[in-house]
Coordinates of C-alpha atoms in Angstrom, one line a residue:
M778 CA -28.3 -8.9 5.7
I779 CA -26.0 -9.5 3.1
K780 CA -27.5 -9.2 -0.6
I781 CA -27.0 -12.6 -2.9
I782 CA -26.8 -12.4 -5.8
K783 CA -27.8 -15.5 -7.8
D784 CA -27.9 -16.2 -12.4
A785 CA -24.9 -13.9 -12.2
P786 CA -24.3 -13.9 -16.2
Q787 CA -27.6 -11.3 -16.4
R788 CA -26.6 -9.1 -13.2
R789 CA -23.4 -7.6 -14.3
E790 CA -24.2 -4.4 -13.2
E791 CA -25.5 -5.6 -9.6
I792 CA -22.0 -7.5 -8.8
F793 CA -19.8 -4.6 -10.3
A794 CA -21.7 -2.2 -8.5
V795 CA -20.0 0.3 -5.8
T796 CA -22.5 1.2 -3.8
M797 CA -20.7 4.0 -1.3
K798 CA -18.6 6.6 -2.5
T799 CA -16.0 8.5 -0.3
P800 CA -16.7 12.7 0.9
D801 CA -15.0 14.8 -1.4
V802 CA -12.8 16.5 1.1
S803 CA -10.4 18.3 -1.7
E804 CA -11.0 21.6 -0.2
I805 CA -10.8 21.2 4.2
V806 CA -7.6 19.5 2.9
R807 CA -6.2 22.3 0.5
E808 CA -6.9 24.9 3.2
I809 CA -4.8 22.8 5.7
I810 CA -1.4 21.8 3.5
E811 CA -0.8 25.5 2.6
Q812 CA -2.2 26.7 6.8
V813 CA 1.1 24.0 7.4
K814 CA 3.4 25.4 4.7
A815 CA 3.2 29.1 5.7
D816 CA 3.5 28.4 9.6
G817 CA 5.0 25.0 9.9
D818 CA 5.0 23.4 13.8
K819 CA 3.1 26.0 14.8
A820 CA 0.4 24.6 12.2
L821 CA 0.6 21.6 13.4
K822 CA 0.8 21.7 16.9
A823 CA -3.1 24.1 16.2
L824 CA -4.3 21.5 14.4
T825 CA -3.9 19.1 16.2
E826 CA -5.4 20.5 19.6
K827 CA -7.9 21.2 16.8
F828 CA -8.6 17.4 15.3
D829 CA -7.0 15.7 18.2
K830 CA -7.6 16.8 21.4
A831 CA -4.6 17.1 22.7
R832 CA -2.0 19.9 23.2
L833 CA 1.7 19.7 22.4
S834 CA 4.9 21.0 23.2
S835 CA 7.2 18.8 21.0
L836 CA 6.0 16.8 18.5
R837 CA 8.8 14.0 18.0
V838 CA 8.7 11.5 20.2
S839 CA 11.6 11.7 23.1
Q840 CA 13.8 8.2 23.8
E841 CA 12.2 8.6 27.4
E842 CA 9.1 8.4 25.5
M843 CA 9.6 5.4 23.4
D844 CA 11.1 3.4 26.2
E845 CA 9.1 4.4 28.8
G846 CA 5.8 3.3 26.0
V847 CA 7.0 0.2 25.0
G848 CA 8.1 -0.8 28.4
Q849 CA 4.1 -1.0 29.2
V850 CA 3.8 -3.8 26.1
S851 CA 3.6 -7.5 27.7
V852 CA 6.7 -9.6 26.8
E853 CA 4.7 -12.1 25.1
F854 CA 3.4 -9.0 22.1
L855 CA 7.2 -8.2 21.7
S856 CA 7.5 -11.8 21.0
V857 CA 4.8 -11.3 19.0
L858 CA 6.1 -8.8 16.7
E859 CA 9.5 -10.0 16.8
K860 CA 8.3 -13.0 14.9
A861 CA 6.5 -11.3 12.6
A862 CA 9.1 -8.8 11.8
K863 CA 11.6 -11.8 11.4
N864 CA 9.0 -13.2 8.1
I865 CA 8.5 -10.0 7.1
R866 CA 12.3 -9.1 6.5
E867 CA 12.9 -12.3 5.1
F868 CA 9.7 -11.9 2.7
H869 CA 11.4 -8.5 1.6
T870 CA 14.6 -9.2 1.4
R871 CA 13.9 -11.8 -0.9
Q872 CA 13.1 -8.7 -3.1
L873 CA 16.4 -6.9 -3.3
R874 CA 17.5 -6.5 -6.4
E875 CA 20.9 -5.6 -8.1
G876 CA 21.9 -3.2 -11.0
F877 CA 23.8 -4.6 -13.9
E878 CA 26.3 -4.1 -16.6
L879 CA 26.3 -4.1 -20.4
R880 CA 29.8 -3.7 -22.1
R881 CA 29.8 -4.0 -25.8
E882 CA 33.0 -4.9 -27.9
N883 CA 33.2 -1.7 -29.2
G884 CA 33.8 -0.3 -25.8
V885 CA 30.4 1.1 -24.6
I886 CA 29.4 0.3 -21.4
V887 CA 25.3 1.4 -20.8
G888 CA 24.4 0.2 -16.7
Q889 CA 21.8 1.0 -14.2
K890 CA 22.6 1.9 -10.2
I891 CA 19.9 0.4 -7.8
L892 CA 19.6 2.9 -5.1
P893 CA 17.5 3.6 -1.7
I894 CA 15.2 6.6 -1.5
E895 CA 16.8 8.8 1.0
R896 CA 14.5 9.7 3.0
A897 CA 10.5 8.0 3.6
G898 CA 8.1 8.6 5.4
I899 CA 5.7 6.4 7.2
Y900 CA 2.1 6.8 8.0
V901 CA 0.8 4.9 10.7
P902 CA -3.4 5.8 11.3
G903 CA -4.6 6.1 14.7
G904 CA -8.8 7.1 16.1
T905 CA -10.7 3.7 15.9
A906 CA -8.5 1.0 16.7
A907 CA -3.6 1.5 16.9
Y908 CA -2.6 -0.5 13.6
P909 CA 0.9 -2.1 15.2
S910 CA 0.4 -4.5 11.9
T911 CA 1.0 -1.3 9.9
V912 CA 3.9 0.0 10.8
L913 CA 5.8 -3.4 10.5
M914 CA 4.8 -3.7 6.8
D915 CA 5.5 -0.3 6.2
A916 CA 8.5 0.4 7.8
I917 CA 10.5 -3.1 7.0
P918 CA 11.0 -2.6 3.5
A919 CA 12.1 0.5 3.7
V920 CA 15.4 -0.6 5.9
V921 CA 15.5 -2.8 3.7
A922 CA 15.5 -1.0 1.0
G923 CA 18.5 0.6 2.5
C924 CA 17.0 3.8 3.5
E925 CA 18.5 6.6 5.3
R926 CA 15.7 7.8 7.6
V927 CA 12.8 6.3 7.9
V928 CA 10.3 8.8 9.3
M929 CA 7.0 7.9 11.5
V930 CA 3.6 10.5 11.6
T931 CA 0.9 9.2 13.7
P932 CA -1.4 11.0 15.3
P933 CA -1.8 10.9 19.6
N934 CA -4.4 10.0 21.6
A935 CA -5.9 13.2 23.7
D936 CA -2.9 13.3 26.7
G937 CA -0.3 13.5 24.1
K938 CA 0.7 10.4 23.8
I939 CA 1.0 7.5 21.5
N940 CA -0.3 4.0 21.5
P941 CA 2.4 1.8 23.4
V942 CA 1.7 -0.6 21.2
I943 CA 2.5 1.3 17.9
L944 CA 6.0 2.6 19.7
A945 CA 6.8 -1.2 20.0
A946 CA 6.0 -1.8 16.4
A947 CA 8.4 1.5 15.3
R948 CA 11.5 0.1 17.5
V949 CA 11.4 -3.1 16.7
A950 CA 10.7 -2.2 13.1
G951 CA 13.9 0.4 12.9
V952 CA 12.0 3.4 12.6
S953 CA 14.9 6.2 12.5
E954 CA 11.9 9.0 14.6
I955 CA 8.5 9.2 15.4
Y956 CA 6.1 12.3 15.2
K957 CA 2.4 13.5 16.9
V958 CA 0.6 14.3 13.8
G959 CA -1.8 12.5 12.1
G960 CA -4.4 13.4 9.3
A961 CA -3.8 15.8 6.2
Q962 CA -1.9 17.8 8.2
A963 CA 0.9 15.2 9.1
I964 CA 0.8 14.7 5.2
A965 CA 1.6 18.0 4.8
A966 CA 4.5 17.8 6.7
L967 CA 6.3 14.7 5.4
A968 CA 6.0 17.0 2.1
Y969 CA 6.8 20.5 2.5
G970 CA 9.1 20.3 6.2
T971 CA 8.7 21.9 8.5
E972 CA 10.7 22.7 11.7
S973 CA 10.4 19.6 13.4
V974 CA 9.4 17.3 10.7
P975 CA 11.6 16.4 7.5
K976 CA 10.9 16.6 4.4
V977 CA 10.8 13.3 2.4
D978 CA 11.2 11.4 -0.7
K979 CA 7.9 9.2 -0.6
I980 CA 5.4 8.6 1.8
V981 CA 3.1 5.6 2.0
G982 CA 0.5 4.3 4.2
P983 CA -3.1 4.1 4.8
G984 CA -5.5 6.8 6.3
N985 CA -8.9 8.6 6.2
A986 CA -10.3 10.2 2.8
F987 CA -8.3 12.9 4.6
V988 CA -5.3 11.5 4.1
A989 CA -5.9 9.8 1.2
E990 CA -6.7 13.6 -0.9
A991 CA -3.7 14.5 1.5
K992 CA -1.4 12.2 -0.6
R993 CA -3.6 12.9 -3.9
Q994 CA -2.8 16.6 -3.6
V995 CA 1.2 16.6 -2.6
F996 CA 1.7 13.8 -5.5
G997 CA 4.6 15.6 -7.3
K998 CA 6.4 17.1 -4.7
V999 CA 6.9 13.8 -3.1
S1000 CA 5.7 9.8 -4.0
I1001 CA 3.4 8.1 -2.4
D1002 CA 2.3 4.5 -2.3
M1003 CA -0.9 4.7 -3.8
I1004 CA -4.7 6.5 -2.8
A1005 CA -6.0 3.3 -0.5
G1006 CA -9.6 3.1 -0.1
P1007 CA -11.5 1.3 1.8
S1008 CA -11.1 -2.5 2.7
E1009 CA -11.9 -5.5 0.1
I1010 CA -12.6 -9.4 0.6
L1011 CA -12.8 -11.8 -1.8
V1012 CA -13.4 -15.2 -1.0
V1013 CA -14.1 -17.9 -3.7
A1014 CA -15.2 -21.3 -2.1
D1015 CA -17.2 -24.2 -2.9
G1016 CA -19.5 -26.2 -0.4
K1017 CA -17.3 -27.8 1.5
N1018 CA -16.4 -25.3 3.3
R1019 CA -17.4 -24.5 7.2
P1020 CA -20.0 -21.4 6.7
Q1021 CA -19.0 -20.0 9.8
D1022 CA -15.3 -19.8 8.7
V1023 CA -16.2 -18.3 5.2
A1024 CA -18.1 -15.4 7.6
A1025 CA -15.6 -14.9 9.9
D1026 CA -12.9 -14.2 6.8
L1027 CA -15.4 -12.0 5.7
L1028 CA -16.1 -9.9 8.8
S1029 CA -12.3 -10.1 9.1
Q1030 CA -12.4 -7.0 6.7
A1031 CA -16.1 -5.6 7.0
E1032 CA -14.6 -4.5 11.1
H1033 CA -12.3 -2.6 9.8
D1034 CA -14.5 0.2 8.1
K1035 CA -18.2 1.0 7.5
M1036 CA -17.3 1.7 3.5
A1037 CA -15.2 -2.0 3.5
S1038 CA -17.2 -4.7 0.9
A1039 CA -16.9 -8.0 1.4
V1040 CA -17.7 -10.4 -1.1
L1041 CA -18.3 -14.0 -1.1
V1042 CA -18.5 -16.2 -5.1
T1043 CA -19.3 -19.1 -4.3
D1044 CA -21.0 -22.5 -6.6
S1045 CA -22.8 -23.6 -4.3
E1046 CA -26.6 -22.0 -3.5
A1047 CA -26.5 -23.6 -0.3
F1048 CA -23.9 -22.3 1.1
A1049 CA -23.9 -19.6 -0.2
Y1050 CA -27.6 -19.4 2.5
A1051 CA -25.9 -20.9 5.2
V1052 CA -22.7 -17.7 5.0
A1053 CA -25.6 -15.6 5.0
E1054 CA -27.3 -17.2 7.8
E1055 CA -23.8 -17.3 10.6
L1056 CA -23.1 -13.6 9.0
E1057 CA -26.3 -12.6 12.0
K1058 CA -24.5 -14.6 14.1
Q1059 CA -21.3 -13.2 14.3
I1060 CA -21.5 -10.3 13.6
P1061 CA -23.2 -9.0 17.2
T1062 CA -20.7 -11.0 18.9
L1063 CA -18.2 -8.6 17.5
A1064 CA -16.4 -5.7 19.5
R1065 CA -16.9 -3.5 16.2
A1066 CA -20.6 -5.0 15.2
E1067 CA -22.1 -1.5 13.8
I1068 CA -18.7 -0.9 12.1
A1069 CA -19.2 -4.7 10.6
R1070 CA -23.1 -4.5 10.5
A1071 CA -23.1 -1.4 8.5
S1072 CA -19.7 -2.7 5.9
I1073 CA -22.4 -6.3 4.9
D1074 CA -25.3 -4.0 4.3
N1075 CA -24.5 -1.7 2.5
N1076 CA -21.7 -3.5 0.3
G1077 CA -21.2 -7.4 1.1
K1078 CA -22.7 -9.9 -1.7
I1079 CA -22.7 -13.1 -1.8
I1080 CA -22.5 -13.9 -5.9
V1081 CA -23.9 -17.7 -6.7
T1082 CA -21.9 -18.3 -10.1
E1083 CA -22.6 -21.5 -12.1
S1084 CA -18.9 -23.0 -11.7
I1085 CA -15.9 -22.1 -9.9
D1086 CA -14.0 -20.7 -13.2
E1087 CA -16.5 -18.8 -13.5
A1088 CA -16.0 -17.3 -9.6
I1089 CA -12.5 -16.6 -10.4
K1090 CA -13.6 -14.9 -13.6
I1091 CA -15.8 -12.8 -11.2
A1092 CA -12.8 -12.6 -9.1
N1093 CA -10.4 -10.6 -11.8
G1094 CA -13.6 -8.2 -12.7
I1095 CA -13.1 -6.8 -9.3
A1096 CA -10.1 -7.1 -9.0
P1097 CA -9.6 -7.6 -4.9
E1098 CA -7.0 -6.4 -2.4
H1099 CA -7.3 -10.1 -0.9
L1100 CA -8.8 -12.3 -2.5
E1101 CA -9.3 -16.2 -1.0
L1102 CA -9.4 -19.3 -2.8
C1103 CA -11.4 -21.6 -0.4
L1104 CA -10.9 -24.8 -2.8
D1105 CA -9.7 -28.5 -2.7
E1106 CA -6.7 -27.2 -5.2
P1107 CA -6.4 -23.4 -5.1
F1108 CA -2.7 -23.8 -7.0
A1109 CA -4.3 -24.9 -10.1
Y1110 CA -7.1 -22.0 -10.2
L1111 CA -3.4 -19.4 -8.8
K1112 CA -2.7 -19.9 -12.0
K1113 CA -6.0 -18.2 -12.7
V1114 CA -5.6 -15.2 -11.1
K1115 CA -5.2 -12.0 -12.9
H1116 CA -6.4 -9.4 -11.1
A1117 CA -5.5 -9.4 -6.8
G1118 CA -3.8 -7.4 -4.2
S1119 CA -2.8 -11.1 -2.9
V1120 CA -3.5 -14.8 -2.7
F1121 CA -4.5 -17.0 0.1
L1122 CA -4.6 -20.2 -0.7
G1123 CA -6.8 -23.3 0.7
R1124 CA -8.9 -23.8 3.9
Y1125 CA -6.6 -22.7 6.1
C1126 CA -5.3 -19.3 5.1
P1127 CA -7.5 -16.5 6.4
E1128 CA -6.9 -13.3 5.5
A1129 CA -5.9 -12.1 9.0
I1130 CA -3.2 -14.1 8.5
G1131 CA -1.4 -11.8 5.7
D1132 CA -2.2 -9.2 7.5
Y1133 CA 0.4 -9.6 11.2
Y1134 CA 2.6 -12.8 10.0
A1135 CA 3.0 -15.0 7.2
G1136 CA 5.5 -12.2 6.0
A1137 CA 4.1 -11.0 2.8
N1138 CA 3.1 -7.4 2.6
H1139 CA -0.2 -6.1 3.6
T1140 CA -0.7 -2.8 1.9
L1141 CA -2.5 -3.5 -1.1
P1142 CA -3.7 -2.0 -4.6
T1143 CA -7.4 -1.2 -3.7
S1144 CA -10.9 -0.7 -5.3
G1145 CA -10.1 -2.1 -8.6
T1146 CA -6.6 -0.8 -8.7
A1147 CA -4.6 -4.3 -8.1
R1148 CA -5.3 -3.9 -12.6
F1149 CA -2.6 -1.9 -12.9
S1150 CA -0.8 -1.7 -9.8
S1151 CA 1.4 -3.7 -6.9
P1152 CA 1.5 -4.2 -3.2
L1153 CA 4.0 -2.1 -0.5
S1154 CA 7.3 -3.5 -1.6
V1155 CA 11.2 -3.2 -1.6
D1156 CA 10.9 -2.1 -5.0
D1157 CA 8.6 1.3 -3.1
F1158 CA 11.3 2.4 -1.8
I1159 CA 14.5 2.6 -4.1
K1160 CA 15.3 4.2 -7.0
K1161 CA 17.4 3.6 -10.9
T1162 CA 19.9 5.4 -12.0
Q1163 CA 21.8 4.7 -15.1
Y1164 CA 24.2 4.9 -16.5
I1165 CA 25.9 5.3 -20.1
Y1166 CA 29.9 5.2 -21.0
Y1167 CA 31.1 5.7 -24.7
E1168 CA 34.9 5.8 -25.9
K1169 CA 35.7 8.3 -28.5
S1170 CA 35.6 5.5 -31.8
A1171 CA 32.5 4.1 -30.5
L1172 CA 30.7 8.1 -31.0
E1173 CA 32.5 8.4 -33.9
E1174 CA 30.8 5.2 -35.2
A1175 CA 27.2 6.3 -33.7
A1176 CA 27.1 10.1 -34.3
K1177 CA 25.9 10.2 -37.5
D1178 CA 23.0 7.5 -36.8
V1179 CA 22.7 10.0 -33.9
E1180 CA 22.1 13.2 -36.1
Y1181 CA 19.6 11.6 -38.6
F1182 CA 17.6 10.7 -35.6
A1183 CA 17.6 14.1 -34.0
C1184 CA 17.3 15.8 -37.1
Q1185 CA 13.8 13.7 -37.8
E1186 CA 12.7 15.0 -34.7
G1187 CA 13.8 18.7 -35.5
L1188 CA 16.0 18.6 -32.6
T1189 CA 19.3 20.1 -34.4
A1190 CA 21.4 20.9 -31.2
H1191 CA 20.7 17.1 -30.6
A1192 CA 22.6 16.6 -34.3
R1193 CA 25.1 18.9 -33.9
S1194 CA 25.9 17.2 -30.0
A1195 CA 26.1 14.0 -31.7
V1196 CA 29.0 15.2 -34.5
I1197 CA 30.7 18.6 -33.3
R1198 CA 33.5 16.9 -31.7
F1199 CA 34.5 14.9 -34.8
E1200 CA 34.5 17.8 -36.8
E1201 CA 37.4 20.3 -37.4
D1202 CA 38.2 23.3 -35.3
E1203 CA 38.3 26.8 -38.0

C-alpha cells in the first residue's frame, strides 16, 4: 500500500527520504573491466556465456542478422517507429548550434568551432524488457550531431540473437554497427576497445547497477552522459483529475524497477485516498505486477499539501526525472518549476507520450541531479574547439599586460613568451 503523508511542512524528512539504495558492485565491475582490457574479445565471449547464457562465434551483428530481425517486425510497428523517429529528429535538429567568430578592430580574431565527436557508444539494456525507444532516443541525437560512427551494444538472448524490435529501431535510427554484448563488459569494451568492438569517445544509455558502476569507473577514459539511477515520476495534481488516470501514470514508472519512485503531490486529501485505492485496483492487472507492487510499497508516496504552490515547492526540492503537472493552467505553473528532467503539462499528457513519441528525449537526470544536469541532447555529442588569431601589432599592444598578469602568477615563461617577439636579437 502506498504511503500517504499529510502535514507536509512537518514531515520533510519522510518526503525527501530515499528508502532503497543500489548495491555496491564496484569490485566485481573492476574485475570485469580488467578482464576485458587484458583479453578483449575472448573475455567478452566468456562473460556473455557466463551472464547471458549465450555462446557467440561473432560479436558483431551481421547484415544478414539485421535483415532477418527487421523482417520479423510487423509493418504496423515499423510505421510507429518511423513516426516516433521523425518527431525525435525534428526536436533534436532544433538543438544544433553554430560556431561564432569575433573580429576586433585591431586585427584580433577569436572564434569557436562546433564539432561532433567521432565515435558515439550507445548502451541499450536487455534483460527483463526490450527497449527500442532507448535506441531511438540515444542514437538519433548522435546521428543529428554528425557523429561518424554510432556504435551500439546490447546483450543477446540465450540463442545469441538480438530482439528484432531492437534491430528495427537501430536501422530506423541510423546506428552504424551493433555488438552482442551487455553489462559492465560492454561498457569496458566501448571504453578501451577490443579486436571487434571499437573504442568510442562517449558512452550513453541506461543500465543496471553494474552498467552504471562501469560507466563511473571508465569516466575520464571516455566521456559518459550520466550515472542513471532508478526511474522516477512525480505528479502534481488537483482534485479535478480522474483518480484512475493519475494512478496509471504513477504505475507507468513503478513497473520499470522495484527501486523506481512514484510520487503524487496533491492539495486534495479526498483525491489522495481515491488514487491510493485506484492503485490497489490496477496493480494486479499489470504484466509486471510484482515489480510495480514492490516499487509502490517501498518508494511510493502521496503527499497532501495546503496548495498547489506548496506542491510545486516540494517538486523542486525532489527534482524528479519526470514531472507531471495535471492542472488547469499548467503553463502558469511551469514558470515556477526550477528542477525537473522533463515536464508533462496538462491532464492529457502522460509521461509515456514522452517516453516514446513526442520527440523530446527520455534519457533524463535522476536522483535529484536535475538540479544541475540536463536531458540527453545533441549537445552530448558535440565538442567545442576555440581559436585565436593576433596580428603583430595586436600582440604588441597586449604583450605588457600579459607579461604583468603572468608575473603575478609567478609564471615567467608565460611572461617571456608574450614579449620576446619584440626584443632585438643579440
